[in-house]
Amino acid sequence: MKFKNNFFLNNLNGILQVISVNLATSFAGLFLKRLNANDELVSLFNSLPAFFSILAIFLGGIILTNTKNKKRTTSLCFLTTRFFYLTMALVPFLPKDIRPLAFVILYSAMNFPNSIAIFLWQSLIADIFPPGDREASLSSRNSIATLVGTITTLTTGFLLYSISKTKSQLIFLYQIAFIAAFIFGVLEVIVLFMHKVPKNLKHAEVSNKNNKISIDFIKNLPKHKNYLIFIITIFIFHFTWQMAWPLFLTYEVDYLKTNEMWTSIISAINGLAMAFGYKFWGHFSKKKGNSLAITIASLGMAIAPFAYSISKKIYHVTYFVPLTGLSTSGVMLLLLNSLYEVCPRENRTSFIAFYNLITNITLVISPWVGMKLYKITDIRTALVIIGFLRIFSGVMFVIRHKIS
């Protein structure tokens, strides 16, 4: 009975979370462009959040990995994150010349409480759901939440595009979206707090005084061979994945002349593909294993940069986004499953936090590398180079499977 209740609450929490997050972040890059941000601020917009994530994992992790009430601490961190949506709604009241930078700083600083919330939530879910049930719960949550998120993004994009007649009206609608995101975020936190955490189960984390990231923790990583190999593979993969992010936004806005409506259409198609993908990859990984599944999914993600580079109109993106959406859902689901597989039960929160630390270190650097590549070549050449790098990172999953 308790499992069924948590299963339902996890799905409901995912629905409320995706509505909140999509309202606030799906068009955040376009909002920044509407504030007249330059290329440097676009790169900063992609990389600075990771800097705050790194601070969070070091400073927040030291205190919070030993929390006695993981559910309460996670809920408070998510609530703090959602409060940032209200501050973003106030940005248009600032002087025009500082609005873009202010938005980037607020959007980035939000990642401090959000990063703590995420790695604690990942650890909390591992405590609530045992292996087997955990995969089913995550797959169900992701599929339902993605469908709801797709509807949210499509509806929001349509309203932003169709209602606004002037730029000032468009900015005002963005402010309403941020406020609505905060309201749904509060509901999300309430549902999260309603989960029941089982006690004294074999799969639950065993925590001791060393449950924090430290020099000793890093020195002991070679003792956990499979985890260490996984982390090295993840570092390479995320670096090549994140390099393309600022280039995609720049290409869509500056070269393909996208708008809020087209962004919502593309997001909707992508979301539908991902919703199907979570179910598909869940079944595929059960039959063939996580390693093969994540290799195929990561290689599928390599298609996106190549496809962007040959697109001449914004509607061309709709031709290939179903495939890239399908691949992305596989990577997102299977990375988390793989992480749970390689994390030891003892001090699991620290191993999850270190994984998040590594992925955010790459995010600080890789968008700038991608943008620099664009500046010294051209955007299409940069996208092709990144495509080949993504293929290489996909092959790394094969190598990992062979040596682990």
XYZ file of C-alpha atoms in Angstrom:
404
model
C 0.000 0.000 0.000
C 2.823 2.370 0.921
C 4.598 1.662 -2.386
C 1.442 2.420 -4.389
C 0.977 5.670 -2.487
C 4.588 6.723 -3.119
C 4.315 5.649 -6.764
C 1.278 7.933 -7.227
C 2.868 10.820 -5.324
C 6.082 10.487 -7.332
C 4.112 10.799 -10.579
C 2.112 13.766 -9.256
C 5.282 15.441 -8.013
C 6.828 14.954 -11.450
C 3.793 16.525 -13.142
C 3.798 19.610 -10.901
C 7.574 19.923 -11.163
C 7.643 19.818 -14.957
C 4.867 22.420 -15.200
C 6.775 24.718 -12.844
C 10.158 24.203 -14.485
C 8.892 24.409 -18.074
C 6.956 27.613 -17.416
C 10.117 29.222 -16.065
C 12.911 27.719 -18.136
C 11.631 26.512 -21.527
C 11.809 30.019 -22.945
C 14.500 31.396 -20.621
C 17.053 31.553 -23.450
C 14.618 33.399 -25.699
C 13.706 35.723 -22.819
C 17.386 36.523 -22.448
C 17.608 37.280 -26.161
C 14.513 39.507 -25.867
C 16.464 41.440 -23.223
C 19.111 42.073 -25.931
C 21.815 39.791 -24.553
C 25.035 39.384 -26.555
C 26.922 36.147 -27.388
C 29.089 36.405 -24.267
C 26.042 36.551 -22.024
C 24.509 33.591 -23.877
C 27.644 31.573 -23.088
C 27.556 32.794 -19.485
C 23.884 31.824 -19.312
C 24.863 28.230 -20.181
C 27.952 27.946 -17.992
C 27.467 30.118 -14.876
C 24.685 27.925 -13.401
C 27.206 25.096 -13.195
C 29.566 27.286 -11.156
C 26.845 27.733 -8.535
C 26.167 23.998 -8.682
C 29.791 23.277 -7.867
C 29.654 25.662 -4.912
C 26.462 23.983 -3.758
C 27.920 20.490 -3.876
C 31.004 21.544 -1.898
C 29.497 23.976 0.606
C 25.978 22.584 0.822
C 27.049 18.971 0.558
C 29.325 19.166 3.591
C 26.375 20.213 5.739
C 23.465 18.437 4.106
C 24.732 14.971 3.242
C 24.506 14.202 6.956
C 20.991 15.569 7.334
C 18.793 13.467 9.597
C 15.630 14.295 7.655
C 16.491 14.003 3.978
C 12.898 14.520 2.809
C 12.455 17.793 4.724
C 15.819 19.183 3.610
C 15.144 18.253 -0.018
C 11.719 19.924 0.129
C 13.148 23.144 1.586
C 15.856 23.279 -1.094
C 13.288 22.870 -3.880
C 11.089 25.568 -2.292
C 14.049 27.978 -2.164
C 14.722 27.246 -5.828
C 11.150 28.073 -6.817
C 11.347 31.427 -4.980
C 13.903 32.502 -7.587
C 11.131 32.471 -10.196
C 9.570 35.438 -8.411
C 12.845 37.371 -8.559
C 13.105 36.695 -12.310
C 9.666 38.239 -12.767
C 11.096 41.478 -11.334
C 13.987 41.758 -13.822
C 12.041 43.877 -16.386
C 11.662 46.583 -13.711
C 15.445 47.095 -13.691
C 17.280 49.589 -15.968
C 17.507 48.215 -19.511
C 21.297 48.019 -19.666
C 21.587 45.684 -16.660
C 18.553 43.461 -17.289
C 20.353 40.730 -19.294
C 23.194 40.379 -16.776
C 20.786 40.472 -13.817
C 18.698 37.697 -15.345
C 21.772 35.548 -16.010
C 22.955 36.013 -12.407
C 19.546 35.180 -10.908
C 19.027 32.216 -13.244
C 22.489 30.927 -12.350
C 22.283 31.529 -8.596
C 19.065 29.511 -8.562
C 21.243 26.492 -9.266
C 22.763 26.659 -5.773
C 19.680 25.408 -3.898
C 18.496 23.448 -6.940
C 21.688 21.394 -7.162
C 21.493 20.448 -3.490
C 17.830 19.560 -3.971
C 18.581 17.374 -7.004
C 21.328 15.210 -5.523
C 19.384 14.830 -2.272
C 16.240 13.933 -4.258
C 18.193 11.320 -6.240
C 19.389 9.847 -2.959
C 15.899 10.071 -1.432
C 14.333 8.183 -4.365
C 16.945 5.442 -3.951
C 15.814 5.107 -0.324
C 12.067 5.161 -1.056
C 11.978 2.704 -3.971
C 13.873 -0.620 -3.972
C 15.752 -1.782 -7.113
C 13.266 -2.988 -9.720
C 10.464 -0.806 -8.420
C 12.818 2.170 -8.692
C 13.291 1.798 -12.437
C 9.548 1.363 -13.006
C 8.747 4.403 -10.891
C 11.272 6.636 -12.668
C 10.141 5.452 -16.102
C 6.476 6.116 -15.258
C 7.242 9.511 -13.724
C 9.366 10.609 -16.669
C 6.847 9.502 -19.299
C 3.870 11.217 -17.672
C 5.818 14.325 -16.730
C 7.228 14.671 -20.247
C 3.764 14.560 -21.798
C 2.506 17.194 -19.360
C 5.632 19.262 -19.913
C 5.092 19.107 -23.664
C 1.542 20.431 -23.304
C 2.790 23.139 -20.929
C 5.508 24.304 -23.296
C 3.266 24.213 -26.367
C 0.497 26.160 -24.628
C 2.910 28.703 -23.159
C 4.641 29.251 -26.496
C 1.319 29.710 -28.276
C 0.144 32.272 -25.716
C 3.434 34.169 -25.730
C 3.382 34.367 -29.516
C -0.306 34.999 -30.174
C -1.314 37.349 -27.353
C 1.641 39.736 -27.408
C 1.548 42.471 -30.044
C 4.573 44.416 -28.834
C 7.844 43.553 -27.169
C 6.717 45.118 -23.883
C 3.589 42.951 -23.910
C 5.743 39.883 -24.553
C 7.980 40.726 -21.583
C 4.876 41.151 -19.386
C 3.631 37.699 -20.383
C 7.004 36.256 -19.413
C 6.546 37.816 -15.970
C 3.157 36.112 -15.599
C 4.743 32.788 -16.594
C 7.417 33.154 -13.881
C 4.770 33.854 -11.219
C 2.675 30.860 -12.338
C 5.832 28.718 -12.221
C 6.338 29.694 -8.581
C 2.767 28.713 -7.651
C 3.095 25.273 -9.247
C 6.496 24.944 -7.561
C 4.926 25.379 -4.123
C 2.397 22.638 -4.921
C 5.265 20.432 -6.125
C 7.056 20.772 -2.794
C 3.896 19.977 -0.815
C 3.457 16.710 -2.734
C 7.129 15.803 -2.277
C 6.770 16.217 1.475
C 3.808 13.804 1.452
C 6.018 10.845 0.437
C 6.482 8.124 3.050
C 10.086 7.001 3.548
C 10.358 3.303 4.540
C 12.678 2.477 7.422
C 15.234 -0.281 7.941
C 15.118 -1.619 4.373
C 18.049 -3.454 2.809
C 18.344 -0.988 -0.102
C 18.332 2.142 2.075
C 21.522 4.194 2.374
C 23.962 3.434 5.174
C 25.500 6.734 6.225
C 28.460 7.421 8.493
C 30.625 10.397 9.458
C 32.554 10.198 6.170
C 29.428 10.873 4.096
C 30.724 14.020 2.425
C 32.979 14.907 -0.486
C 36.542 15.345 0.786
C 40.144 14.625 -0.125
C 39.837 11.219 1.527
C 36.685 10.499 -0.471
C 38.507 11.246 -3.742
C 41.542 9.195 -2.673
C 39.293 6.195 -2.067
C 37.608 6.346 -5.482
C 40.017 3.770 -7.053
C 38.572 1.231 -4.621
C 35.279 1.592 -6.463
C 36.466 0.662 -9.968
C 33.099 0.534 -11.723
C 32.054 3.866 -10.266
C 35.345 5.536 -11.238
C 35.177 4.242 -14.837
C 31.591 5.484 -15.019
C 32.622 8.955 -13.807
C 35.431 9.239 -16.396
C 33.009 8.227 -19.157
C 30.411 10.701 -17.910
C 32.949 13.540 -17.859
C 33.774 13.008 -21.542
C 30.131 12.548 -22.530
C 28.810 15.630 -20.749
C 31.608 17.813 -22.088
C 30.729 16.985 -25.696
C 26.983 17.148 -24.980
C 27.100 20.598 -23.363
C 29.440 22.189 -25.917
C 26.572 22.474 -28.387
C 23.998 24.113 -26.115
C 24.850 27.799 -26.722
C 25.359 27.071 -30.430
C 21.888 25.560 -30.776
C 20.306 28.671 -29.235
C 22.441 31.040 -31.319
C 21.750 29.120 -34.532
C 17.995 29.002 -33.944
C 17.659 32.701 -33.037
C 20.292 34.397 -35.214
C 20.341 32.123 -38.272
C 16.974 30.348 -38.403
C 15.035 33.329 -36.947
C 12.934 31.308 -34.526
C 10.241 32.722 -32.255
C 8.288 31.577 -29.189
C 5.761 29.698 -31.320
C 8.348 27.660 -33.224
C 10.260 27.002 -30.010
C 7.108 25.566 -28.438
C 6.350 23.420 -31.510
C 9.873 21.994 -31.525
C 9.710 21.419 -27.765
C 6.349 19.684 -28.145
C 7.641 17.285 -30.811
C 10.748 16.671 -28.744
C 8.626 16.059 -25.643
C 6.365 13.533 -27.347
C 9.405 11.640 -28.613
C 10.916 11.666 -25.120
C 7.676 10.465 -23.505
C 7.664 7.467 -25.844
C 11.405 7.086 -25.365
C 11.264 6.662 -21.574
C 9.009 3.627 -21.994
C 10.993 2.291 -24.952
C 14.390 2.562 -23.268
C 13.018 1.163 -20.009
C 11.945 -2.031 -21.802
C 15.050 -2.125 -24.011
C 17.465 -1.810 -21.089
C 15.701 -4.636 -19.233
C 16.209 -6.962 -22.213
C 19.638 -5.831 -23.419
C 21.134 -4.111 -20.377
C 21.895 -0.487 -19.510
C 25.332 -0.462 -21.152
C 24.163 -1.302 -24.680
C 21.088 0.899 -24.377
C 22.988 3.982 -23.230
C 25.590 3.501 -25.977
C 22.916 3.499 -28.695
C 21.096 6.446 -27.117
C 24.260 8.538 -26.800
C 25.218 7.871 -30.433
C 21.719 8.972 -31.443
C 22.326 12.303 -29.723
C 25.303 12.875 -32.015
C 22.866 13.417 -34.900
C 21.651 16.800 -33.596
C 24.742 18.946 -34.367
C 25.038 17.502 -37.896
C 21.332 18.042 -38.544
C 21.429 21.627 -37.271
C 24.397 22.396 -39.497
C 22.431 21.591 -42.680
C 19.146 23.214 -41.596
C 18.219 26.317 -43.619
C 14.804 27.064 -42.092
C 13.499 26.698 -38.552
C 10.924 24.093 -39.614
C 13.789 21.853 -40.767
C 14.539 21.225 -37.091
C 11.199 19.411 -36.768
C 12.430 16.755 -39.220
C 15.117 15.378 -36.931
C 14.054 16.403 -33.422
C 11.923 13.238 -32.887
C 15.040 11.083 -33.225
C 17.170 13.303 -31.015
C 14.347 13.492 -28.452
C 14.096 9.711 -28.407
C 17.856 9.466 -27.881
C 17.949 12.142 -25.172
C 15.236 10.409 -23.131
C 17.307 7.240 -23.226
C 20.410 9.001 -21.992
C 18.566 10.827 -19.196
C 16.861 7.680 -17.936
C 19.776 5.303 -18.341
C 22.406 7.600 -16.835
C 20.440 7.702 -13.599
C 19.867 3.938 -13.664
C 23.587 3.390 -14.326
C 24.490 5.751 -11.499
C 22.373 3.754 -9.050
C 24.007 0.547 -10.302
C 27.573 1.708 -9.620
C 26.962 3.649 -6.391
C 27.703 1.656 -3.232
C 24.976 1.566 -0.606
C 27.300 3.034 2.025
C 27.401 6.849 1.835
C 25.443 6.788 -1.431
C 24.570 10.494 -1.206
C 28.247 11.471 -1.505
C 28.730 9.331 -4.613
C 25.645 10.891 -6.184
C 26.840 14.386 -5.193
C 30.269 13.728 -6.742
C 28.586 12.639 -9.993
C 26.694 15.952 -10.028
C 29.921 17.800 -9.246
C 31.692 16.285 -12.267
C 28.822 17.047 -14.659
C 28.741 20.660 -13.478
C 32.502 21.098 -13.827
C 32.130 20.210 -17.501
C 29.205 22.619 -17.802
C 31.312 25.532 -16.537
C 33.853 25.000 -19.315
C 32.213 23.289 -22.303
C 29.759 26.039 -23.450
C 32.665 28.468 -23.670
C 34.705 25.932 -25.641
C 31.778 25.454 -28.017
C 31.313 29.205 -28.486
C 35.075 29.701 -28.964
C 35.065 26.999 -31.633
C 32.263 28.900 -33.370
C 34.239 32.158 -33.226
C 37.453 30.740 -34.724
C 35.653 28.771 -37.463
C 31.971 29.308 -38.240
C 28.836 27.970 -36.613
C 28.216 25.129 -39.079
C 31.818 23.906 -38.898
C 31.691 24.081 -35.110
C 28.508 22.009 -35.050
C 30.039 19.331 -37.299
C 33.152 19.107 -35.095
C 30.977 18.761 -31.997
C 28.975 16.037 -33.771
C 32.117 13.965 -34.263
C 33.134 14.566 -30.639
C 29.716 13.310 -29.541
C 30.264 10.127 -31.565
C 33.572 9.648 -29.750
C 31.870 10.088 -26.360
C 29.250 7.510 -27.366
C 32.009 5.028 -28.188
C 33.367 5.619 -24.683
C 30.306 3.843 -23.291
C 31.305 0.780 -25.336
C 34.826 0.952 -23.914
C 33.399 1.341 -20.407
C 31.260 -1.760 -20.930
C 34.321 -3.765 -22.040
C 36.635 -2.809 -19.150
C 34.211 -2.610 -16.220
